[in-house]
Coordinates of C-alpha atoms in Angstrom, one line a residue:
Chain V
X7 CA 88.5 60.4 117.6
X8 CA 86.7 59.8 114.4
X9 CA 85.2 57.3 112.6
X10 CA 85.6 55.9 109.1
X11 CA 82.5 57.7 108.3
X12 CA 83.1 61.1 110.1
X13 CA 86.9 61.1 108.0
X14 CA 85.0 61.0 104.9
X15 CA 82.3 63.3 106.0
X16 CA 85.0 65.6 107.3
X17 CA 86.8 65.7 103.8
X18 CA 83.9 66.1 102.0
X19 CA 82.6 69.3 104.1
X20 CA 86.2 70.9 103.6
X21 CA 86.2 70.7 100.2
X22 CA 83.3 71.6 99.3
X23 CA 83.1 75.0 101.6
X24 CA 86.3 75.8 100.8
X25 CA 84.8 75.9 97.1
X26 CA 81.6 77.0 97.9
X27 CA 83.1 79.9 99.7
X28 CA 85.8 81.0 96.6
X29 CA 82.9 81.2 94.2
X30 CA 80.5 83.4 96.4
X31 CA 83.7 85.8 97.5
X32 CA 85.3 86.1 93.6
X33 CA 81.4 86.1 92.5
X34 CA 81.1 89.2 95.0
X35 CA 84.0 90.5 94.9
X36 CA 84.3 91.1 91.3
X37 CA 80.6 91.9 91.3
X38 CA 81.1 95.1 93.6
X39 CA 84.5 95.6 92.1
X40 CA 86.0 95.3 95.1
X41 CA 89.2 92.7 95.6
X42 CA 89.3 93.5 99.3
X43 CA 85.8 92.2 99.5
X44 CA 86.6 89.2 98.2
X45 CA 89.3 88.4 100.5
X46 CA 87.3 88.9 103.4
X47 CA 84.6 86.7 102.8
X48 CA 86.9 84.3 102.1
X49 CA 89.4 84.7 104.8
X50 CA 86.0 84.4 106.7
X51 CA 85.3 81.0 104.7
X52 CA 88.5 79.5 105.5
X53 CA 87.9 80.2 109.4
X54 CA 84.2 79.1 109.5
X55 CA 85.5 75.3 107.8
X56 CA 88.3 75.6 110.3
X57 CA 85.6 75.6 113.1
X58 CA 83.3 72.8 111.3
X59 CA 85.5 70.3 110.2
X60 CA 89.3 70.5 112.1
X61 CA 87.6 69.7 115.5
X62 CA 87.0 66.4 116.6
X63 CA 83.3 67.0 116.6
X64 CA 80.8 64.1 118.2
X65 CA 79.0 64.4 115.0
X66 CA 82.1 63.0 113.1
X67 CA 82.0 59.7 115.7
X68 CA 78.1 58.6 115.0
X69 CA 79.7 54.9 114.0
X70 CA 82.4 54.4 116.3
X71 CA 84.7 51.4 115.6
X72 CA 84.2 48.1 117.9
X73 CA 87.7 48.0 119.3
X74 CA 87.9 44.5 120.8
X75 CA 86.9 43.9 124.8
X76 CA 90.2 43.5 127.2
X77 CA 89.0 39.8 127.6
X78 CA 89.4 39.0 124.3
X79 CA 92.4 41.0 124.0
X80 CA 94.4 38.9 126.8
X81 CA 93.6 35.9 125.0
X82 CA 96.4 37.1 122.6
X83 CA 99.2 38.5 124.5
X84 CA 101.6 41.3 123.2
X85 CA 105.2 39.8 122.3
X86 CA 107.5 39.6 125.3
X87 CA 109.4 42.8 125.7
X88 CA 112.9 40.9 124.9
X89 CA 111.6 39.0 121.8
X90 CA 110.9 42.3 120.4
X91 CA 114.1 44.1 121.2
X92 CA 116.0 41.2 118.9
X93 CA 113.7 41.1 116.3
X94 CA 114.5 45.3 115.9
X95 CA 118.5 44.7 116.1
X96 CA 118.2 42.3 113.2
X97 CA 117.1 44.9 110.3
X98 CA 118.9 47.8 111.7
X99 CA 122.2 45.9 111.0
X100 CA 121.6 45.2 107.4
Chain K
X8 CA 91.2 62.7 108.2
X9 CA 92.1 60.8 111.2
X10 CA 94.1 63.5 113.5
X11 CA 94.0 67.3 114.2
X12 CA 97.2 67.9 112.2
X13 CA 96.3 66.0 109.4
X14 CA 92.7 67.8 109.2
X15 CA 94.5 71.2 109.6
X16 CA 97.1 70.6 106.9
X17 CA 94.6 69.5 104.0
X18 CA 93.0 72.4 105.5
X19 CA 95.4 74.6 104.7
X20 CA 96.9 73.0 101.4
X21 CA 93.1 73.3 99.5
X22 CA 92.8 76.5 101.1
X23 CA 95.9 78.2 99.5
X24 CA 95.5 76.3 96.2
X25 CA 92.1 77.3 95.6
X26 CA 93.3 81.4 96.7
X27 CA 96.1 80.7 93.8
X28 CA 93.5 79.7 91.5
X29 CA 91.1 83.0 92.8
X30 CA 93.8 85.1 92.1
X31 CA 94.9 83.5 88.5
X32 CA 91.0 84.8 88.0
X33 CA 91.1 88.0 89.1
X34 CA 94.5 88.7 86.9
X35 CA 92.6 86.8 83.9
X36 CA 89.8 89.6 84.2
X37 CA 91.5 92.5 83.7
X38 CA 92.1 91.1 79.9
X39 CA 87.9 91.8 79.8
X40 CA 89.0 95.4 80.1
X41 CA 89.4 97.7 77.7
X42 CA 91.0 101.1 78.6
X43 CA 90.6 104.4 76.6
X44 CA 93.2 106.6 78.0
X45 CA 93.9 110.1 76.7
X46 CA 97.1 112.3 77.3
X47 CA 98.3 115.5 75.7
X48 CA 101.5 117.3 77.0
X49 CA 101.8 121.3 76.3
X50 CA 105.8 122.6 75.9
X51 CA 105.3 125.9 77.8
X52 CA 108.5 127.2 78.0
X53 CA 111.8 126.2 77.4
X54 CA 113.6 128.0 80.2
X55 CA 117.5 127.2 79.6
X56 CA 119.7 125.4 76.9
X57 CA 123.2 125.2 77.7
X58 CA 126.1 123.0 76.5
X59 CA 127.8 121.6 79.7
X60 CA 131.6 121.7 80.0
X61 CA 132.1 117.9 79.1
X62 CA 130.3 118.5 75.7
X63 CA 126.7 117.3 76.7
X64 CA 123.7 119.5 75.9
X65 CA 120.8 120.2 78.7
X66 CA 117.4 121.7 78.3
X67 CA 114.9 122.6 81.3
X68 CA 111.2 122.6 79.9
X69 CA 108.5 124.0 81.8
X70 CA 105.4 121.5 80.8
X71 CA 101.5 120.7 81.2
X72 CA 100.3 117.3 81.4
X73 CA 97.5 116.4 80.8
X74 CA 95.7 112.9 80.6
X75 CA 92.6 110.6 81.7
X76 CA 94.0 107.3 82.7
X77 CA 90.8 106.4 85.0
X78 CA 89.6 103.9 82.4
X79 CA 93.0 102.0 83.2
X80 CA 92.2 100.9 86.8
X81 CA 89.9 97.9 87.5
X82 CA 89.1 96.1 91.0
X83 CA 92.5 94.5 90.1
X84 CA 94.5 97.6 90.2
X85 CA 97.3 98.5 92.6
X86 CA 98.7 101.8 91.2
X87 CA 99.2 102.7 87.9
X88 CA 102.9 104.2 87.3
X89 CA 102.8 107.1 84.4
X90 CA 106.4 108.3 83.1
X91 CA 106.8 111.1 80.4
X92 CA 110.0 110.1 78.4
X93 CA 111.4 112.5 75.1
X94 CA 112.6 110.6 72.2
X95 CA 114.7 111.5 69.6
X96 CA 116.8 110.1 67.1
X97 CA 120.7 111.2 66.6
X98 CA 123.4 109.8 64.2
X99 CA 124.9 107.6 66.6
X100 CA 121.9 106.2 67.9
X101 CA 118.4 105.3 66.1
X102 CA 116.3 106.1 69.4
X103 CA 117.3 107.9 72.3
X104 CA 114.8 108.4 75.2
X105 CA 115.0 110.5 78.2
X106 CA 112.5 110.3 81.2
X107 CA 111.1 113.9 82.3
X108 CA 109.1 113.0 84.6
X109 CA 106.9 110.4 86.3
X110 CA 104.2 109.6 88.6
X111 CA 102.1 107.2 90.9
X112 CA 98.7 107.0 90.7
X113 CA 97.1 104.9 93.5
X114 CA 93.6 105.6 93.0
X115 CA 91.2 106.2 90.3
X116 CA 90.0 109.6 91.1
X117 CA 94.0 110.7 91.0
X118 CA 93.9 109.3 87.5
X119 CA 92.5 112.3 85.9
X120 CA 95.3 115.2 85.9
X121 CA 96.3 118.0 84.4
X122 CA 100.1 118.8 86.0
X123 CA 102.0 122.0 85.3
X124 CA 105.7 121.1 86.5
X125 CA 109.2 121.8 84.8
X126 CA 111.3 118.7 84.4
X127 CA 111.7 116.2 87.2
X128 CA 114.6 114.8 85.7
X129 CA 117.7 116.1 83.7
X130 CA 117.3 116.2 79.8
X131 CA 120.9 116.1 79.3
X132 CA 121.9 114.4 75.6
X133 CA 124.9 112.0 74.6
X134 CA 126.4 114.6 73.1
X135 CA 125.6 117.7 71.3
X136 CA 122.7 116.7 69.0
X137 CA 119.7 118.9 70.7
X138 CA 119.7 122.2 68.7
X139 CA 116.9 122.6 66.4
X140 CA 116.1 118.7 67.1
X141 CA 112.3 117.5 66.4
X142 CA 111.2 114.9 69.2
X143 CA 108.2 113.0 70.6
X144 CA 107.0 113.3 74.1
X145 CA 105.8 109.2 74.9
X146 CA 103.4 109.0 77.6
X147 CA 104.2 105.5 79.3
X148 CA 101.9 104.0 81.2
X149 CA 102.7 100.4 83.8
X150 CA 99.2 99.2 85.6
X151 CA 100.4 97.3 88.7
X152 CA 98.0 94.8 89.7
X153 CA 97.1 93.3 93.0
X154 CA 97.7 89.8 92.0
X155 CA 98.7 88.4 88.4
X156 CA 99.9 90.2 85.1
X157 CA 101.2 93.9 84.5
X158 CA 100.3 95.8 81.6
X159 CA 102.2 98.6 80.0
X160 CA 101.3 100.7 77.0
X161 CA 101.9 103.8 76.0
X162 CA 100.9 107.2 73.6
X163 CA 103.0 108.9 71.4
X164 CA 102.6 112.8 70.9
X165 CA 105.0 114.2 68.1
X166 CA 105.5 117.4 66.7
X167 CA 107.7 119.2 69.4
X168 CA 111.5 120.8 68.6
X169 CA 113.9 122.3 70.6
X170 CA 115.1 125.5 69.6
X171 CA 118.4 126.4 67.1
X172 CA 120.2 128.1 69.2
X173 CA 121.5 128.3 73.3
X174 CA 119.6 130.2 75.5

């Protein structure tokens, strides 16, 4: 689970290694004049963001959402189960 | 950014756009290059020349070639492929060319050579046009890349004839 703030921080660290870690491999790679180089620092790149940012790190959830309380909750009762199997007939027949 | 799957598949999406855009780089660079190759191709011997009994003319060469193609590869570079081809012109066609032989070269250490080799392949003419004929011996040259653009050149060596008569 992630916050508003941990979805933004999460896009913002992918992008940014994920371009961080293309200059530094083309920047070597080309540099030792090796292509293979460069591949494998950034294969390495692309696993290391996997690890930081995919994961639903606790880091991500440091403003967690206030879902409302179950007492407040029962004050406004889901739809009847029958009410809602009508109102779903009606669209499908159009 | 609010699931695994969603995480893993912009992931994956900026991940292989920004490879493409690595590899459109690296194939851009190789235009920084510029090659000096050398070749020169020695006719030893010319060991047969026989007309065939459907009318076509073949000659067997016995050849050195020689070249430096090392300046060609870059950190880019697959292979380079190196074909010798004869051309010669006849009245019913302006150029004729006939590949001799050919190579791969997957390294730059192999790209400096010198081969001694009779003809890989058949120099058998359209006809009977070969006796006495002048020709050029055209060192082609295709550098295969890793990722992006090919380039081909090539260098022309005149100044070799076949001989009047069969042998």
């Amino acid at each position: 689970m992630m916050d508003w703030q941990g979805q933004k921080l999460a896009e913002q660290l992918m992008q940014i290694l994920l371009l961080a870690f293309a200059a530094v491999s083309f920047g070597t790679g080309y540099a030792l004049g090796s292509f293979q180089m460069m591949m494998l620092i950034y294969a390495g790149g692309v696993f290391l963001t996997t690890l930081v940012t995919v994961p639903n790190w606790p880091f991500f959830n440091r403003h967690p959402l206030k879902w409302l309380d179950p007492s407040v909750a029962e004050k406004h009762p889901k739809p009847q189960q029958q009410q809602a199997m009508s109102l779903k007939k009606k669209p499908a027949k159009k | 950014m609010h699931s695994f799957g969603y995480r893993a598949n912009a992931l994956i999406t900026l991940g292989v756009t920004v490879l493409a855009l690595m590899c459109a780089m690296a194939s851009l660079s190789d235009n920084l290059n510029s090659p000096t190759p050398s070749a020169q191709v020695q006719v030893l011997n010319v060991n047969w020349f026989q007309k065939q009994r459907n009318g076509n003319e073949e000659v067997s060469l016995t050849l050195n070639i020689s070249a430096d193609l090392q300046s060609m590869f870059t950190w880019n570079t697959k292979q380079v492929f190196v074909f010798l081809a004869a051309e010669y012109e006849t009245p019913k066609n302006s150029l004729n060319q006939v590949s001799l032989w050919d190579d791969i070269i997957p390294s730059k250490e192999r790209a400096k050579f010198l081969i001694h080799t009779t003809n890989k392949y058949r120099f058998i003419d359209q006809g009977s046009n070969l006796q006495g004929k002048e020709f050029n011996l055209t060192l082609h040259w295709h550098v295969m890349p890793k990722t992006g653009k090919m380039f081909a050149d090539k260098i022309v060596m005149t100044g070799y004839r076949l001989p009047e008569e069969y042998r």
